[in-house]
Amino acid sequence: MSDDSPTGTTPLHLQGRAAVIAASADTRWRHGAPPDYHLSHEVMPGERTTRHEPGSLADIVENLVQVFEMELSHKADPAQWISMVTDRIKVSLNGGPPADSAELAERGSYNILIGENPYYRASEETFESSHEIFHQAFPGGFFWEVLEVYSPPPVITFKWRHWGTFSGPYKGTEPTGERIELFGITVARCAPDLRLLETEHFYDNSLFLGQLCGAQHPPAAQ
């Protein structure tokens, strides 16, 4: 592994969001300042369903993916993304066409990782509008955790959970105050230092968004 850490042990991109943000003095942030993750620190520990041993593969994967998401959402310049090999990264949803770093930076992770379905038209949303939609729907935070890791590097396969309280409007639908959960599988191909090369995400995006629109669906498989 490459070594970006002050201690000479753990690469910076595996140290978690707080460490990466603290080391990003020259970063060009999309909104002029680093993101604020106080809700994750305050709410997530009491609502998560798993606890990983520090330094375990599940803990490492969770930290890496959280940094990956933070960089996609908040760092404006792909050249400053450290969680992935920027000129090689490919991200796809449910077997669809992959997006590269330029498309991720332009369209945003919500549009790439939700795509087109009856309840959301990614082609009609910008990076900014997509984030605003989901920040409005989940003003108390929309959290993410690794549940299980099925295979080790260089091809890491893992199951995850995303959740939040639907307490704000979603595209004209009034909130219900219910907890919304979705579950999925990701296959991540990594470089020797665990920077991401490719991520393939699999989940039922219509099931998730249908809950925000009041559609009736069977419960998600877990």
JSON list of N, CA and C in Angstrom, two decimals, residues 137-203:
[
{"chain": "A", "resi": 137, "resn": "ALA", "atom": "N", "xyz": [-35.72, 15.57, 1.65]},
{"chain": "A", "resi": 137, "resn": "ALA", "atom": "CA", "xyz": [-36.47, 14.41, 2.10]},
{"chain": "A", "resi": 137, "resn": "ALA", "atom": "C", "xyz": [-35.93, 13.84, 3.41]},
{"chain": "A", "resi": 138, "resn": "PHE", "atom": "N", "xyz": [-34.60, 13.94, 3.59]},
{"chain": "A", "resi": 138, "resn": "PHE", "atom": "CA", "xyz": [-33.96, 13.37, 4.79]},
{"chain": "A", "resi": 138, "resn": "PHE", "atom": "C", "xyz": [-33.15, 14.45, 5.51]},
{"chain": "A", "resi": 139, "resn": "PRO", "atom": "N", "xyz": [-33.81, 15.46, 6.08]},
{"chain": "A", "resi": 139, "resn": "PRO", "atom": "CA", "xyz": [-33.07, 16.54, 6.73]},
{"chain": "A", "resi": 139, "resn": "PRO", "atom": "C", "xyz": [-32.31, 16.07, 7.97]},
{"chain": "A", "resi": 140, "resn": "GLY", "atom": "N", "xyz": [-32.71, 14.94, 8.54]},
{"chain": "A", "resi": 140, "resn": "GLY", "atom": "CA", "xyz": [-32.01, 14.41, 9.70]},
{"chain": "A", "resi": 140, "resn": "GLY", "atom": "C", "xyz": [-30.87, 13.49, 9.36]},
{"chain": "A", "resi": 141, "resn": "GLY", "atom": "N", "xyz": [-30.56, 13.37, 8.06]},
{"chain": "A", "resi": 141, "resn": "GLY", "atom": "CA", "xyz": [-29.44, 12.53, 7.64]},
{"chain": "A", "resi": 141, "resn": "GLY", "atom": "C", "xyz": [-29.90, 11.26, 6.95]},
{"chain": "A", "resi": 142, "resn": "PHE", "atom": "N", "xyz": [-29.07, 10.80, 6.03]},
{"chain": "A", "resi": 142, "resn": "PHE", "atom": "CA", "xyz": [-29.31, 9.54, 5.31]},
{"chain": "A", "resi": 142, "resn": "PHE", "atom": "C", "xyz": [-28.02, 8.74, 5.43]},
{"chain": "A", "resi": 143, "resn": "PHE", "atom": "N", "xyz": [-28.03, 7.72, 6.26]},
{"chain": "A", "resi": 143, "resn": "PHE", "atom": "CA", "xyz": [-26.82, 7.08, 6.72]},
{"chain": "A", "resi": 143, "resn": "PHE", "atom": "C", "xyz": [-26.54, 5.78, 5.97]},
{"chain": "A", "resi": 144, "resn": "TRP", "atom": "N", "xyz": [-25.30, 5.30, 6.10]},
{"chain": "A", "resi": 144, "resn": "TRP", "atom": "CA", "xyz": [-24.87, 4.12, 5.35]},
{"chain": "A", "resi": 144, "resn": "TRP", "atom": "C", "xyz": [-23.92, 3.29, 6.20]},
{"chain": "A", "resi": 145, "resn": "GLU", "atom": "N", "xyz": [-24.10, 1.98, 6.16]},
{"chain": "A", "resi": 145, "resn": "GLU", "atom": "CA", "xyz": [-23.19, 1.09, 6.88]},
{"chain": "A", "resi": 145, "resn": "GLU", "atom": "C", "xyz": [-22.95, -0.18, 6.09]},
{"chain": "A", "resi": 146, "resn": "VAL", "atom": "N", "xyz": [-21.79, -0.78, 6.30]},
{"chain": "A", "resi": 146, "resn": "VAL", "atom": "CA", "xyz": [-21.48, -2.11, 5.77]},
{"chain": "A", "resi": 146, "resn": "VAL", "atom": "C", "xyz": [-22.07, -3.15, 6.71]},
{"chain": "A", "resi": 147, "resn": "LEU", "atom": "N", "xyz": [-22.79, -4.12, 6.15]},
{"chain": "A", "resi": 147, "resn": "LEU", "atom": "CA", "xyz": [-23.35, -5.20, 6.95]},
{"chain": "A", "resi": 147, "resn": "LEU", "atom": "C", "xyz": [-22.46, -6.43, 6.97]},
{"chain": "A", "resi": 148, "resn": "GLU", "atom": "N", "xyz": [-22.05, -6.89, 5.79]},
{"chain": "A", "resi": 148, "resn": "GLU", "atom": "CA", "xyz": [-21.20, -8.07, 5.69]},
{"chain": "A", "resi": 148, "resn": "GLU", "atom": "C", "xyz": [-20.24, -7.90, 4.52]},
{"chain": "A", "resi": 149, "resn": "VAL", "atom": "N", "xyz": [-19.06, -8.45, 4.67]},
{"chain": "A", "resi": 149, "resn": "VAL", "atom": "CA", "xyz": [-18.09, -8.50, 3.58]},
{"chain": "A", "resi": 149, "resn": "VAL", "atom": "C", "xyz": [-17.93, -9.96, 3.18]},
{"chain": "A", "resi": 150, "resn": "TYR", "atom": "N", "xyz": [-18.11, -10.25, 1.89]},
{"chain": "A", "resi": 150, "resn": "TYR", "atom": "CA", "xyz": [-18.12, -11.62, 1.41]},
{"chain": "A", "resi": 150, "resn": "TYR", "atom": "C", "xyz": [-16.81, -12.07, 0.77]},
{"chain": "A", "resi": 151, "resn": "SER", "atom": "N", "xyz": [-15.99, -11.13, 0.31]},
{"chain": "A", "resi": 151, "resn": "SER", "atom": "CA", "xyz": [-14.75, -11.52, -0.35]},
{"chain": "A", "resi": 151, "resn": "SER", "atom": "C", "xyz": [-13.68, -10.46, -0.10]},
{"chain": "A", "resi": 152, "resn": "PRO", "atom": "N", "xyz": [-12.41, -10.86, -0.03]},
{"chain": "A", "resi": 152, "resn": "PRO", "atom": "CA", "xyz": [-11.32, -9.93, 0.25]},
{"chain": "A", "resi": 152, "resn": "PRO", "atom": "C", "xyz": [-10.82, -9.25, -1.01]},
{"chain": "A", "resi": 153, "resn": "PRO", "atom": "N", "xyz": [-9.91, -8.28, -0.86]},
{"chain": "A", "resi": 153, "resn": "PRO", "atom": "CA", "xyz": [-9.30, -7.64, -2.03]},
{"chain": "A", "resi": 153, "resn": "PRO", "atom": "C", "xyz": [-8.55, -8.69, -2.87]},
{"chain": "A", "resi": 154, "resn": "PRO", "atom": "N", "xyz": [-8.40, -8.41, -4.15]},
{"chain": "A", "resi": 154, "resn": "PRO", "atom": "CA", "xyz": [-8.65, -7.13, -4.85]},
{"chain": "A", "resi": 154, "resn": "PRO", "atom": "C", "xyz": [-10.09, -6.93, -5.33]},
{"chain": "A", "resi": 155, "resn": "VAL", "atom": "N", "xyz": [-10.96, -7.96, -5.21]},
{"chain": "A", "resi": 155, "resn": "VAL", "atom": "CA", "xyz": [-12.36, -7.80, -5.58]},
{"chain": "A", "resi": 155, "resn": "VAL", "atom": "C", "xyz": [-13.19, -8.00, -4.31]},
{"chain": "A", "resi": 156, "resn": "ILE", "atom": "N", "xyz": [-13.63, -6.89, -3.73]},
{"chain": "A", "resi": 156, "resn": "ILE", "atom": "CA", "xyz": [-14.35, -6.93, -2.45]},
{"chain": "A", "resi": 156, "resn": "ILE", "atom": "C", "xyz": [-15.85, -6.88, -2.74]},
{"chain": "A", "resi": 157, "resn": "THR", "atom": "N", "xyz": [-16.56, -7.88, -2.27]},
{"chain": "A", "resi": 157, "resn": "THR", "atom": "CA", "xyz": [-18.02, -7.91, -2.40]},
{"chain": "A", "resi": 157, "resn": "THR", "atom": "C", "xyz": [-18.62, -7.75, -1.02]},
{"chain": "A", "resi": 158, "resn": "PHE", "atom": "N", "xyz": [-19.57, -6.83, -0.88]},
{"chain": "A", "resi": 158, "resn": "PHE", "atom": "CA", "xyz": [-20.13, -6.58, 0.44]},
{"chain": "A", "resi": 158, "resn": "PHE", "atom": "C", "xyz": [-21.60, -6.17, 0.36]},
{"chain": "A", "resi": 159, "resn": "LYS", "atom": "N", "xyz": [-22.30, -6.41, 1.46]},
{"chain": "A", "resi": 159, "resn": "LYS", "atom": "CA", "xyz": [-23.70, -6.02, 1.60]},
{"chain": "A", "resi": 159, "resn": "LYS", "atom": "C", "xyz": [-23.76, -4.77, 2.46]},
{"chain": "A", "resi": 160, "resn": "TRP", "atom": "N", "xyz": [-24.69, -3.86, 2.12]},
{"chain": "A", "resi": 160, "resn": "TRP", "atom": "CA", "xyz": [-24.80, -2.61, 2.85]},
{"chain": "A", "resi": 160, "resn": "TRP", "atom": "C", "xyz": [-26.25, -2.24, 3.13]},
{"chain": "A", "resi": 161, "resn": "ARG", "atom": "N", "xyz": [-26.39, -1.29, 4.03]},
{"chain": "A", "resi": 161, "resn": "ARG", "atom": "CA", "xyz": [-27.70, -0.74, 4.40]},
{"chain": "A", "resi": 161, "resn": "ARG", "atom": "C", "xyz": [-27.62, 0.76, 4.36]},
{"chain": "A", "resi": 162, "resn": "HIS", "atom": "N", "xyz": [-28.62, 1.40, 3.75]},
{"chain": "A", "resi": 162, "resn": "HIS", "atom": "CA", "xyz": [-28.80, 2.85, 3.72]},
{"chain": "A", "resi": 162, "resn": "HIS", "atom": "C", "xyz": [-30.10, 3.14, 4.46]},
{"chain": "A", "resi": 163, "resn": "TRP", "atom": "N", "xyz": [-30.13, 4.17, 5.30]},
{"chain": "A", "resi": 163, "resn": "TRP", "atom": "CA", "xyz": [-31.37, 4.45, 6.01]},
{"chain": "A", "resi": 163, "resn": "TRP", "atom": "C", "xyz": [-31.46, 5.92, 6.45]},
{"chain": "A", "resi": 164, "resn": "GLY", "atom": "N", "xyz": [-32.69, 6.34, 6.69]},
{"chain": "A", "resi": 164, "resn": "GLY", "atom": "CA", "xyz": [-32.94, 7.67, 7.19]},
{"chain": "A", "resi": 164, "resn": "GLY", "atom": "C", "xyz": [-34.42, 7.83, 7.49]},
{"chain": "A", "resi": 165, "resn": "THR", "atom": "N", "xyz": [-34.79, 8.92, 8.15]},
{"chain": "A", "resi": 165, "resn": "THR", "atom": "CA", "xyz": [-36.18, 9.20, 8.48]},
{"chain": "A", "resi": 165, "resn": "THR", "atom": "C", "xyz": [-36.76, 10.15, 7.45]},
{"chain": "A", "resi": 166, "resn": "PHE", "atom": "N", "xyz": [-37.85, 9.73, 6.83]},
{"chain": "A", "resi": 166, "resn": "PHE", "atom": "CA", "xyz": [-38.51, 10.51, 5.78]},
{"chain": "A", "resi": 166, "resn": "PHE", "atom": "C", "xyz": [-39.32, 11.63, 6.45]},
{"chain": "A", "resi": 167, "resn": "SER", "atom": "N", "xyz": [-38.63, 12.73, 6.76]},
{"chain": "A", "resi": 167, "resn": "SER", "atom": "CA", "xyz": [-39.26, 13.81, 7.52]},
{"chain": "A", "resi": 167, "resn": "SER", "atom": "C", "xyz": [-39.36, 15.12, 6.75]},
{"chain": "A", "resi": 168, "resn": "GLY", "atom": "N", "xyz": [-39.02, 15.09, 5.46]},
{"chain": "A", "resi": 168, "resn": "GLY", "atom": "CA", "xyz": [-39.19, 16.26, 4.61]},
{"chain": "A", "resi": 168, "resn": "GLY", "atom": "C", "xyz": [-39.83, 15.85, 3.30]},
{"chain": "A", "resi": 169, "resn": "PRO", "atom": "N", "xyz": [-40.33, 16.79, 2.51]},
{"chain": "A", "resi": 169, "resn": "PRO", "atom": "CA", "xyz": [-41.04, 16.45, 1.28]},
{"chain": "A", "resi": 169, "resn": "PRO", "atom": "C", "xyz": [-40.12, 15.84, 0.23]},
{"chain": "A", "resi": 170, "resn": "TYR", "atom": "N", "xyz": [-40.68, 14.93, -0.57]},
{"chain": "A", "resi": 170, "resn": "TYR", "atom": "CA", "xyz": [-39.96, 14.37, -1.70]},
{"chain": "A", "resi": 170, "resn": "TYR", "atom": "C", "xyz": [-40.73, 14.65, -2.97]},
{"chain": "A", "resi": 171, "resn": "LYS", "atom": "N", "xyz": [-40.27, 15.59, -3.77]},
{"chain": "A", "resi": 171, "resn": "LYS", "atom": "CA", "xyz": [-40.85, 15.91, -5.08]},
{"chain": "A", "resi": 171, "resn": "LYS", "atom": "C", "xyz": [-42.37, 16.06, -4.99]},
{"chain": "A", "resi": 172, "resn": "GLY", "atom": "N", "xyz": [-42.85, 16.80, -4.00]},
{"chain": "A", "resi": 172, "resn": "GLY", "atom": "CA", "xyz": [-44.27, 17.07, -3.85]},
{"chain": "A", "resi": 172, "resn": "GLY", "atom": "C", "xyz": [-45.02, 16.11, -2.96]},
{"chain": "A", "resi": 173, "resn": "THR", "atom": "N", "xyz": [-44.38, 15.01, -2.54]},
{"chain": "A", "resi": 173, "resn": "THR", "atom": "CA", "xyz": [-45.02, 14.06, -1.63]},
{"chain": "A", "resi": 173, "resn": "THR", "atom": "C", "xyz": [-44.68, 14.44, -0.20]},
{"chain": "A", "resi": 174, "resn": "GLU", "atom": "N", "xyz": [-45.70, 14.54, 0.63]},
{"chain": "A", "resi": 174, "resn": "GLU", "atom": "CA", "xyz": [-45.48, 14.93, 2.02]},
{"chain": "A", "resi": 174, "resn": "GLU", "atom": "C", "xyz": [-44.81, 13.80, 2.80]},
{"chain": "A", "resi": 175, "resn": "PRO", "atom": "N", "xyz": [-43.96, 14.14, 3.76]},
{"chain": "A", "resi": 175, "resn": "PRO", "atom": "CA", "xyz": [-43.25, 13.11, 4.52]},
{"chain": "A", "resi": 175, "resn": "PRO", "atom": "C", "xyz": [-44.16, 12.31, 5.44]},
{"chain": "A", "resi": 176, "resn": "THR", "atom": "N", "xyz": [-43.77, 11.10, 5.73]},
{"chain": "A", "resi": 176, "resn": "THR", "atom": "CA", "xyz": [-44.54, 10.22, 6.62]},
{"chain": "A", "resi": 176, "resn": "THR", "atom": "C", "xyz": [-43.92, 10.08, 8.00]},
{"chain": "A", "resi": 177, "resn": "GLY", "atom": "N", "xyz": [-42.68, 10.51, 8.15]},
{"chain": "A", "resi": 177, "resn": "GLY", "atom": "CA", "xyz": [-41.98, 10.32, 9.42]},
{"chain": "A", "resi": 177, "resn": "GLY", "atom": "C", "xyz": [-41.48, 8.91, 9.62]},
{"chain": "A", "resi": 178, "resn": "GLU", "atom": "N", "xyz": [-41.60, 8.07, 8.60]},
{"chain": "A", "resi": 178, "resn": "GLU", "atom": "CA", "xyz": [-41.16, 6.68, 8.72]},
{"chain": "A", "resi": 178, "resn": "GLU", "atom": "C", "xyz": [-39.66, 6.55, 8.43]},
{"chain": "A", "resi": 179, "resn": "ARG", "atom": "N", "xyz": [-39.07, 5.51, 9.00]},
{"chain": "A", "resi": 179, "resn": "ARG", "atom": "CA", "xyz": [-37.70, 5.19, 8.64]},
{"chain": "A", "resi": 179, "resn": "ARG", "atom": "C", "xyz": [-37.71, 4.44, 7.31]},
{"chain": "A", "resi": 180, "resn": "ILE", "atom": "N", "xyz": [-36.91, 4.92, 6.39]},
{"chain": "A", "resi": 180, "resn": "ILE", "atom": "CA", "xyz": [-36.77, 4.30, 5.07]},
{"chain": "A", "resi": 180, "resn": "ILE", "atom": "C", "xyz": [-35.44, 3.56, 5.04]},
{"chain": "A", "resi": 181, "resn": "GLU", "atom": "N", "xyz": [-35.46, 2.30, 4.66]},
{"chain": "A", "resi": 181, "resn": "GLU", "atom": "CA", "xyz": [-34.25, 1.51, 4.57]},
{"chain": "A", "resi": 181, "resn": "GLU", "atom": "C", "xyz": [-34.12, 0.91, 3.18]},
{"chain": "A", "resi": 182, "resn": "LEU", "atom": "N", "xyz": [-32.90, 0.81, 2.70]},
{"chain": "A", "resi": 182, "resn": "LEU", "atom": "CA", "xyz": [-32.66, 0.03, 1.50]},
{"chain": "A", "resi": 182, "resn": "LEU", "atom": "C", "xyz": [-31.38, -0.76, 1.70]},
{"chain": "A", "resi": 183, "resn": "PHE", "atom": "N", "xyz": [-31.35, -1.92, 1.04]},
{"chain": "A", "resi": 183, "resn": "PHE", "atom": "CA", "xyz": [-30.24, -2.85, 1.16]},
{"chain": "A", "resi": 183, "resn": "PHE", "atom": "C", "xyz": [-29.71, -3.17, -0.22]},
{"chain": "A", "resi": 184, "resn": "GLY", "atom": "N", "xyz": [-28.41, -3.37, -0.32]},
{"chain": "A", "resi": 184, "resn": "GLY", "atom": "CA", "xyz": [-27.83, -3.68, -1.62]},
{"chain": "A", "resi": 184, "resn": "GLY", "atom": "C", "xyz": [-26.51, -4.40, -1.49]},
{"chain": "A", "resi": 185, "resn": "ILE", "atom": "N", "xyz": [-25.98, -4.77, -2.65]},
{"chain": "A", "resi": 185, "resn": "ILE", "atom": "CA", "xyz": [-24.69, -5.45, -2.77]},
{"chain": "A", "resi": 185, "resn": "ILE", "atom": "C", "xyz": [-23.80, -4.61, -3.67]},
{"chain": "A", "resi": 186, "resn": "THR", "atom": "N", "xyz": [-22.54, -4.49, -3.30]},
{"chain": "A", "resi": 186, "resn": "THR", "atom": "CA", "xyz": [-21.55, -3.80, -4.12]},
{"chain": "A", "resi": 186, "resn": "THR", "atom": "C", "xyz": [-20.36, -4.72, -4.38]},
{"chain": "A", "resi": 187, "resn": "VAL", "atom": "N", "xyz": [-19.89, -4.71, -5.61]},
{"chain": "A", "resi": 187, "resn": "VAL", "atom": "CA", "xyz": [-18.65, -5.39, -5.99]},
{"chain": "A", "resi": 187, "resn": "VAL", "atom": "C", "xyz": [-17.63, -4.30, -6.31]},
{"chain": "A", "resi": 188, "resn": "ALA", "atom": "N", "xyz": [-16.56, -4.25, -5.52]},
{"chain": "A", "resi": 188, "resn": "ALA", "atom": "CA", "xyz": [-15.55, -3.19, -5.67]},
{"chain": "A", "resi": 188, "resn": "ALA", "atom": "C", "xyz": [-14.21, -3.81, -6.07]},
{"chain": "A", "resi": 189, "resn": "ARG", "atom": "N", "xyz": [-13.69, -3.39, -7.20]},
{"chain": "A", "resi": 189, "resn": "ARG", "atom": "CA", "xyz": [-12.37, -3.81, -7.64]},
{"chain": "A", "resi": 189, "resn": "ARG", "atom": "C", "xyz": [-11.36, -2.75, -7.23]},
{"chain": "A", "resi": 190, "resn": "CYS", "atom": "N", "xyz": [-10.28, -3.19, -6.61]},
{"chain": "A", "resi": 190, "resn": "CYS", "atom": "CA", "xyz": [-9.36, -2.26, -5.98]},
{"chain": "A", "resi": 190, "resn": "CYS", "atom": "C", "xyz": [-7.93, -2.42, -6.49]},
{"chain": "A", "resi": 191, "resn": "ALA", "atom": "N", "xyz": [-7.18, -1.33, -6.42]},
{"chain": "A", "resi": 191, "resn": "ALA", "atom": "CA", "xyz": [-5.74, -1.35, -6.66]},
{"chain": "A", "resi": 191, "resn": "ALA", "atom": "C", "xyz": [-5.05, -1.99, -5.46]},
{"chain": "A", "resi": 192, "resn": "PRO", "atom": "N", "xyz": [-3.76, -2.30, -5.56]},
{"chain": "A", "resi": 192, "resn": "PRO", "atom": "CA", "xyz": [-3.06, -2.90, -4.41]},
{"chain": "A", "resi": 192, "resn": "PRO", "atom": "C", "xyz": [-3.12, -2.08, -3.13]},
{"chain": "A", "resi": 193, "resn": "ASP", "atom": "N", "xyz": [-3.21, -0.75, -3.24]},
{"chain": "A", "resi": 193, "resn": "ASP", "atom": "CA", "xyz": [-3.31, 0.10, -2.05]},
{"chain": "A", "resi": 193, "resn": "ASP", "atom": "C", "xyz": [-4.76, 0.32, -1.61]},
{"chain": "A", "resi": 194, "resn": "LEU", "atom": "N", "xyz": [-5.69, -0.42, -2.22]},
{"chain": "A", "resi": 194, "resn": "LEU", "atom": "CA", "xyz": [-7.14, -0.39, -1.93]},
{"chain": "A", "resi": 194, "resn": "LEU", "atom": "C", "xyz": [-7.86, 0.85, -2.46]},
{"chain": "A", "resi": 195, "resn": "ARG", "atom": "N", "xyz": [-7.20, 1.66, -3.25]},
{"chain": "A", "resi": 195, "resn": "ARG", "atom": "CA", "xyz": [-7.97, 2.69, -3.95]},
{"chain": "A", "resi": 195, "resn": "ARG", "atom": "C", "xyz": [-8.90, 2.01, -4.95]},
{"chain": "A", "resi": 196, "resn": "LEU", "atom": "N", "xyz": [-10.06, 2.58, -5.14]},
{"chain": "A", "resi": 196, "resn": "LEU", "atom": "CA", "xyz": [-11.08, 1.95, -5.97]},
{"chain": "A", "resi": 196, "resn": "LEU", "atom": "C", "xyz": [-10.79, 2.12, -7.46]},
{"chain": "A", "resi": 197, "resn": "LEU", "atom": "N", "xyz": [-11.01, 1.04, -8.19]},
{"chain": "A", "resi": 197, "resn": "LEU", "atom": "CA", "xyz": [-10.90, 1.05, -9.65]},
{"chain": "A", "resi": 197, "resn": "LEU", "atom": "C", "xyz": [-12.26, 0.96, -10.32]},
{"chain": "A", "resi": 198, "resn": "GLU", "atom": "N", "xyz": [-13.16, 0.20, -9.70]},
{"chain": "A", "resi": 198, "resn": "GLU", "atom": "CA", "xyz": [-14.49, -0.01, -10.27]},
{"chain": "A", "resi": 198, "resn": "GLU", "atom": "C", "xyz": [-15.44, -0.41, -9.15]},
{"chain": "A", "resi": 199, "resn": "THR", "atom": "N", "xyz": [-16.65, 0.14, -9.18]},
{"chain": "A", "resi": 199, "resn": "THR", "atom": "CA", "xyz": [-17.69, -0.29, -8.24]},
{"chain": "A", "resi": 199, "resn": "THR", "atom": "C", "xyz": [-18.96, -0.59, -9.02]},
{"chain": "A", "resi": 200, "resn": "GLU", "atom": "N", "xyz": [-19.51, -1.76, -8.77]},
{"chain": "A", "resi": 200, "resn": "GLU", "atom": "CA", "xyz": [-20.79, -2.17, -9.34]},
{"chain": "A", "resi": 200, "resn": "GLU", "atom": "C", "xyz": [-21.79, -2.31, -8.20]},
{"chain": "A", "resi": 201, "resn": "HIS", "atom": "N", "xyz": [-22.89, -1.58, -8.29]},
{"chain": "A", "resi": 201, "resn": "HIS", "atom": "CA", "xyz": [-23.88, -1.53, -7.21]},
{"chain": "A", "resi": 201, "resn": "HIS", "atom": "C", "xyz": [-25.17, -2.19, -7.68]},
{"chain": "A", "resi": 202, "resn": "PHE", "atom": "N", "xyz": [-25.75, -2.99, -6.80]},
{"chain": "A", "resi": 202, "resn": "PHE", "atom": "CA", "xyz": [-26.97, -3.71, -7.13]},
{"chain": "A", "resi": 202, "resn": "PHE", "atom": "C", "xyz": [-27.99, -3.53, -6.01]},
{"chain": "A", "resi": 203, "resn": "TYR", "atom": "N", "xyz": [-29.14, -2.94, -6.36]},
{"chain": "A", "resi": 203, "resn": "TYR", "atom": "CA", "xyz": [-30.25, -2.81, -5.40]},
{"chain": "A", "resi": 203, "resn": "TYR", "atom": "C", "xyz": [-31.49, -2.41, -6.17]}
]
